[in-house]
Each structure stands twice: as C-alpha cells, then as structure tokens.
PDB file of C-alpha atoms in Angstrom:
ATOM      1  CA  MET A   1       2.219 -18.064  -5.200  1.00  0.00           C
ATOM      2  CA  GLU A   2       2.242 -14.367  -6.262  1.00  0.00           C
ATOM      3  CA  GLU A   3       5.632 -12.746  -6.333  1.00  0.00           C
ATOM      4  CA  THR A   4       5.826  -9.642  -4.111  1.00  0.00           C
ATOM      5  CA  SER A   5       8.316  -6.864  -3.654  1.00  0.00           C
ATOM      6  CA  ARG A   6       9.148  -4.983  -0.353  1.00  0.00           C
ATOM      7  CA  LEU A   7       9.720  -1.247  -0.396  1.00  0.00           C
ATOM      8  CA  PRO A   8      12.234   0.080   0.079  1.00  0.00           C
ATOM      9  CA  SER A   9      14.787  -2.540  -0.582  1.00  0.00           C
ATOM     10  CA  VAL A  10      18.617  -2.698  -0.534  1.00  0.00           C
ATOM     11  CA  ALA A  11      18.505  -3.797  -4.211  1.00  0.00           C
ATOM     12  CA  ALA A  12      15.997  -1.009  -5.170  1.00  0.00           C
ATOM     13  CA  PRO A  13      18.730   1.501  -6.299  1.00  0.00           C
ATOM     14  CA  ILE A  14      19.991  -1.041  -8.802  1.00  0.00           C
ATOM     15  CA  LEU A  15      16.597  -2.090 -10.212  1.00  0.00           C
ATOM     16  CA  THR A  16      14.808   1.288 -10.222  1.00  0.00           C
ATOM     17  CA  PRO A  17      15.178   4.992 -10.982  1.00  0.00           C
ATOM     18  CA  VAL A  18      16.517   7.171  -8.143  1.00  0.00           C
ATOM     19  CA  ASN A  19      13.379   9.382  -7.961  1.00  0.00           C
ATOM     20  CA  TRP A  20      11.261   6.253  -7.432  1.00  0.00           C
ATOM     21  CA  VAL A  21      13.467   4.954  -4.677  1.00  0.00           C
ATOM     22  CA  ALA A  22      13.360   8.290  -2.911  1.00  0.00           C
ATOM     23  CA  MET A  23       9.538   8.524  -3.134  1.00  0.00           C
ATOM     24  CA  ALA A  24       9.086   4.933  -1.978  1.00  0.00           C
ATOM     25  CA  GLY A  25      11.401   5.487   0.960  1.00  0.00           C
ATOM     26  CA  ARG A  26       9.417   8.593   2.079  1.00  0.00           C
ATOM     27  CA  ALA A  27       6.193   6.536   1.749  1.00  0.00           C
ATOM     28  CA  ALA A  28       7.630   3.864   4.108  1.00  0.00           C
ATOM     29  CA  THR A  29       8.600   6.287   6.880  1.00  0.00           C
ATOM     30  CA  ARG A  30       5.904   8.778   7.712  1.00  0.00           C
ATOM     31  CA  PRO A  31       5.861  11.105  10.746  1.00  0.00           C
ATOM     32  CA  ALA A  32       4.504   9.824  14.013  1.00  0.00           C
ATOM     33  CA  SER A  33       1.340  11.912  13.591  1.00  0.00           C
ATOM     34  CA  GLU A  34       0.283   9.683  10.676  1.00  0.00           C
ATOM     35  CA  GLY A  35       0.377   6.407  12.583  1.00  0.00           C
ATOM     36  CA  SER A  36       1.404   4.602  15.732  1.00  0.00           C
ATOM     37  CA  ASP A  37       5.054   3.828  16.628  1.00  0.00           C
ATOM     38  CA  THR A  38       4.581   0.253  15.562  1.00  0.00           C
ATOM     39  CA  GLU A  39       3.196   1.333  12.149  1.00  0.00           C
ATOM     40  CA  ARG A  40       6.114   3.699  11.297  1.00  0.00           C
ATOM     41  CA  GLY A  41       8.620   0.939  10.706  1.00  0.00           C
ATOM     42  CA  LYS A  42       6.311  -1.147   8.529  1.00  0.00           C
ATOM     43  CA  GLN A  43       6.931  -1.538   4.819  1.00  0.00           C
ATOM     44  CA  PHE A  44       4.388  -1.671   2.100  1.00  0.00           C
ATOM     45  CA  VAL A  45       4.719  -4.932   0.193  1.00  0.00           C
ATOM     46  CA  LEU A  46       3.542  -4.664  -3.427  1.00  0.00           C
ATOM     47  CA  THR A  47       2.497  -7.572  -5.674  1.00  0.00           C
ATOM     48  CA  ARG A  48       4.552  -7.890  -8.856  1.00  0.00           C
ATOM     49  CA  ARG A  49       1.715  -6.505 -10.979  1.00  0.00           C
ATOM     50  CA  VAL A  50       1.294  -3.387  -8.813  1.00  0.00           C
ATOM     51  CA  LEU A  51       5.041  -2.937  -8.661  1.00  0.00           C
ATOM     52  CA  ASP A  52       5.365  -3.106 -12.421  1.00  0.00           C
ATOM     53  CA  ASP A  53       2.688  -0.508 -12.919  1.00  0.00           C
ATOM     54  CA  PHE A  54       4.079   1.590 -10.105  1.00  0.00           C
ATOM     55  CA  SER A  55       7.557   1.686 -11.523  1.00  0.00           C
ATOM     56  CA  SER A  56       6.487   2.355 -15.075  1.00  0.00           C
ATOM     57  CA  ASP A  57       3.824   5.088 -14.582  1.00  0.00           C
ATOM     58  CA  GLY A  58       4.666   8.208 -12.699  1.00  0.00           C
ATOM     59  CA  LYS A  59       0.994   9.245 -12.281  1.00  0.00           C
ATOM     60  CA  PHE A  60       0.077   5.829 -10.852  1.00  0.00           C
ATOM     61  CA  MET A  61       3.149   6.069  -8.557  1.00  0.00           C
ATOM     62  CA  GLU A  62       1.765   9.270  -7.146  1.00  0.00           C
ATOM     63  CA  GLU A  63      -1.721   7.663  -6.708  1.00  0.00           C
ATOM     64  CA  VAL A  64      -0.247   4.650  -4.766  1.00  0.00           C
ATOM     65  CA  LEU A  65       1.829   6.932  -2.541  1.00  0.00           C
ATOM     66  CA  ALA A  66      -1.266   8.945  -1.741  1.00  0.00           C
ATOM     67  CA  MET A  67      -3.113   5.725  -0.920  1.00  0.00           C
ATOM     68  CA  GLN A  68      -0.380   4.760   1.454  1.00  0.00           C
ATOM     69  CA  SER A  69      -0.657   8.134   3.252  1.00  0.00           C
ATOM     70  CA  ARG A  70      -4.337   7.812   3.497  1.00  0.00           C
ATOM     71  CA  PHE A  71      -4.118   4.271   4.904  1.00  0.00           C
ATOM     72  CA  ARG A  72      -1.594   5.298   7.519  1.00  0.00           C
ATOM     73  CA  ALA A  73      -3.910   8.253   8.441  1.00  0.00           C
ATOM     74  CA  ARG A  74      -6.720   5.681   8.906  1.00  0.00           C
ATOM     75  CA  ASP A  75      -8.699   7.004   5.933  1.00  0.00           C
ATOM     76  CA  TRP A  76      -9.836   3.555   4.644  1.00  0.00           C
ATOM     77  CA  GLY A  77     -11.295   4.740   1.338  1.00  0.00           C
ATOM     78  CA  ASP A  78     -14.257   2.953  -0.249  1.00  0.00           C
ATOM     79  CA  ILE A  79     -14.912  -0.104   1.971  1.00  0.00           C
ATOM     80  CA  SER A  80     -18.012  -1.836   3.186  1.00  0.00           C
ATOM     81  CA  PRO A  81     -19.829  -0.582   6.347  1.00  0.00           C
ATOM     82  CA  GLU A  82     -18.990  -3.936   8.015  1.00  0.00           C
ATOM     83  CA  GLN A  83     -15.299  -3.509   7.294  1.00  0.00           C
ATOM     84  CA  LEU A  84     -15.432   0.032   8.419  1.00  0.00           C
ATOM     85  CA  GLN A  85     -16.811  -0.992  11.699  1.00  0.00           C
ATOM     86  CA  VAL A  86     -14.120  -3.700  12.116  1.00  0.00           C
ATOM     87  CA  ASN A  87     -11.367  -1.122  11.194  1.00  0.00           C
ATOM     88  CA  SER A  88     -12.791   1.432  13.760  1.00  0.00           C
ATOM     89  CA  SER A  89     -12.932  -1.107  16.567  1.00  0.00           C
ATOM     90  CA  THR A  90      -9.378  -2.457  15.974  1.00  0.00           C
ATOM     91  CA  SER A  91      -6.801  -0.858  18.222  1.00  0.00           C
ATOM     92  CA  THR A  92      -3.712  -2.597  16.799  1.00  0.00           C
ATOM     93  CA  GLY A  93      -4.490  -2.019  13.152  1.00  0.00           C
ATOM     94  CA  LYS A  94      -3.751  -5.654  12.205  1.00  0.00           C
ATOM     95  CA  GLY A  95      -6.344  -6.989   9.798  1.00  0.00           C
ATOM     96  CA  THR A  96      -7.602  -3.479   8.720  1.00  0.00           C
ATOM     97  CA  VAL A  97      -8.288  -3.014   5.063  1.00  0.00           C
ATOM     98  CA  GLY A  98      -8.373   0.031   2.773  1.00  0.00           C
ATOM     99  CA  ARG A  99      -9.825   0.104  -0.720  1.00  0.00           C
ATOM    100  CA  TYR A 100      -8.860   2.856  -3.132  1.00  0.00           C
ATOM    101  CA  PRO A 101      -9.821   3.509  -6.761  1.00  0.00           C
ATOM    102  CA  ALA A 102      -6.790   3.335  -9.020  1.00  0.00           C
ATOM    103  CA  GLY A 103      -7.490   5.254 -12.164  1.00  0.00           C
ATOM    104  CA  LYS A 104      -9.881   4.493 -15.074  1.00  0.00           C
ATOM    105  CA  SER A 105      -8.140   1.516 -16.589  1.00  0.00           C
ATOM    106  CA  ARG A 106      -7.086  -0.337 -13.330  1.00  0.00           C
ATOM    107  CA  SER A 107      -8.788  -2.364 -10.624  1.00  0.00           C
ATOM    108  CA  ALA A 108      -9.065  -0.787  -7.168  1.00  0.00           C
ATOM    109  CA  ILE A 109      -6.065  -1.189  -4.798  1.00  0.00           C
ATOM    110  CA  ILE A 110      -6.554  -3.029  -1.666  1.00  0.00           C
ATOM    111  CA  ILE A 111      -4.159  -2.442   1.298  1.00  0.00           C
ATOM    112  CA  THR A 112      -4.273  -4.680   4.299  1.00  0.00           C
ATOM    113  CA  ASP A 113      -2.436  -4.510   7.572  1.00  0.00           C
ATOM    114  CA  GLU A 114      -0.756  -7.861   8.235  1.00  0.00           C
ATOM    115  CA  GLY A 115       0.869  -6.974  11.412  1.00  0.00           C
ATOM    116  CA  SER A 116       4.464  -6.658  10.343  1.00  0.00           C
ATOM    117  CA  GLU A 117       3.807  -5.131   6.910  1.00  0.00           C
ATOM    118  CA  PHE A 118       1.141  -3.466   4.745  1.00  0.00           C
ATOM    119  CA  ASN A 119       0.196  -5.638   1.716  1.00  0.00           C
ATOM    120  CA  VAL A 120      -0.812  -3.738  -1.459  1.00  0.00           C
ATOM    121  CA  ARG A 121      -2.573  -5.585  -4.317  1.00  0.00           C
ATOM    122  CA  TYR A 122      -5.122  -5.059  -7.067  1.00  0.00           C
ATOM    123  CA  GLU A 123      -8.664  -5.984  -6.106  1.00  0.00           C
ATOM    124  CA  ASP A 124      -8.806  -8.737  -8.694  1.00  0.00           C
ATOM    125  CA  GLU A 125      -5.644 -10.400  -7.369  1.00  0.00           C
ATOM    126  CA  PRO A 126      -5.876 -13.196  -4.775  1.00  0.00           C
ATOM    127  CA  GLU A 127      -4.866 -12.437  -1.185  1.00  0.00           C
ATOM    128  CA  GLN A 128      -1.465 -13.912  -0.216  1.00  0.00           C
TER     129      GLN A 128
END
C-alpha cells in the first residue's frame, strides 16, 4: 500500500520548513468562492512520492498549489471528454478527477475527490 501524507498536519512543523507549512495550510483552506462549504474543510492527501518532490523543489511546490486552486475552482485540466462530462454532471464533487501537467521531467498529477479528502498522485502511480 502506498504511503500518503495529509496536509496540513500537526507534525508538519517538525518535519518541514516553515514556509512550506504556511503555503500548504493556505492551499487547504480556500475562500468560499472557490468551492462549496463541504469542500473548504477537505485536505489534499499527497502520495509519498509527490510529497518528497513537493517538499524538496520550490518550483514544483508552486505548481502543485496552483493545481489545487484550479481543482477547487472546478478547472479540471487535461482530462478526457468522458470524464469532463462526468465532472460537469456531478453536484457533490465526489469522484471528480483533475489531470495537470507537472513539469518536463515528471508525470502528470492526478487529483481525485474522494468525498472526505482530495487525493494527489502522479499519473503513473496506482490509485489507492
């Protein structure tokens, strides 16, 4: 089973730089205009691989935070027409998917709405 990390975390200040924790905290709590009331409390859960890249590369960190904002704003990125139709017809958001390019040397990032949290993984990683 793939190890994941929830953002933000009580342990985050111990494990990561302060600026990373502040940025991750802002990403997890967006204004109401960027999502429904039920979405505002959700956390983005990163796989260990995404988290490692996120915490070690400032440029990639900014990319992931932008992807999270786009996902909350219902900008699904580069997904298939079938998934776009499913996302558009879903009122609760659960099961929606976003696919975002992640730089030249990385696989695309996939964000899925699992109801209680948003899961973030590389495209070439298995779903959890």
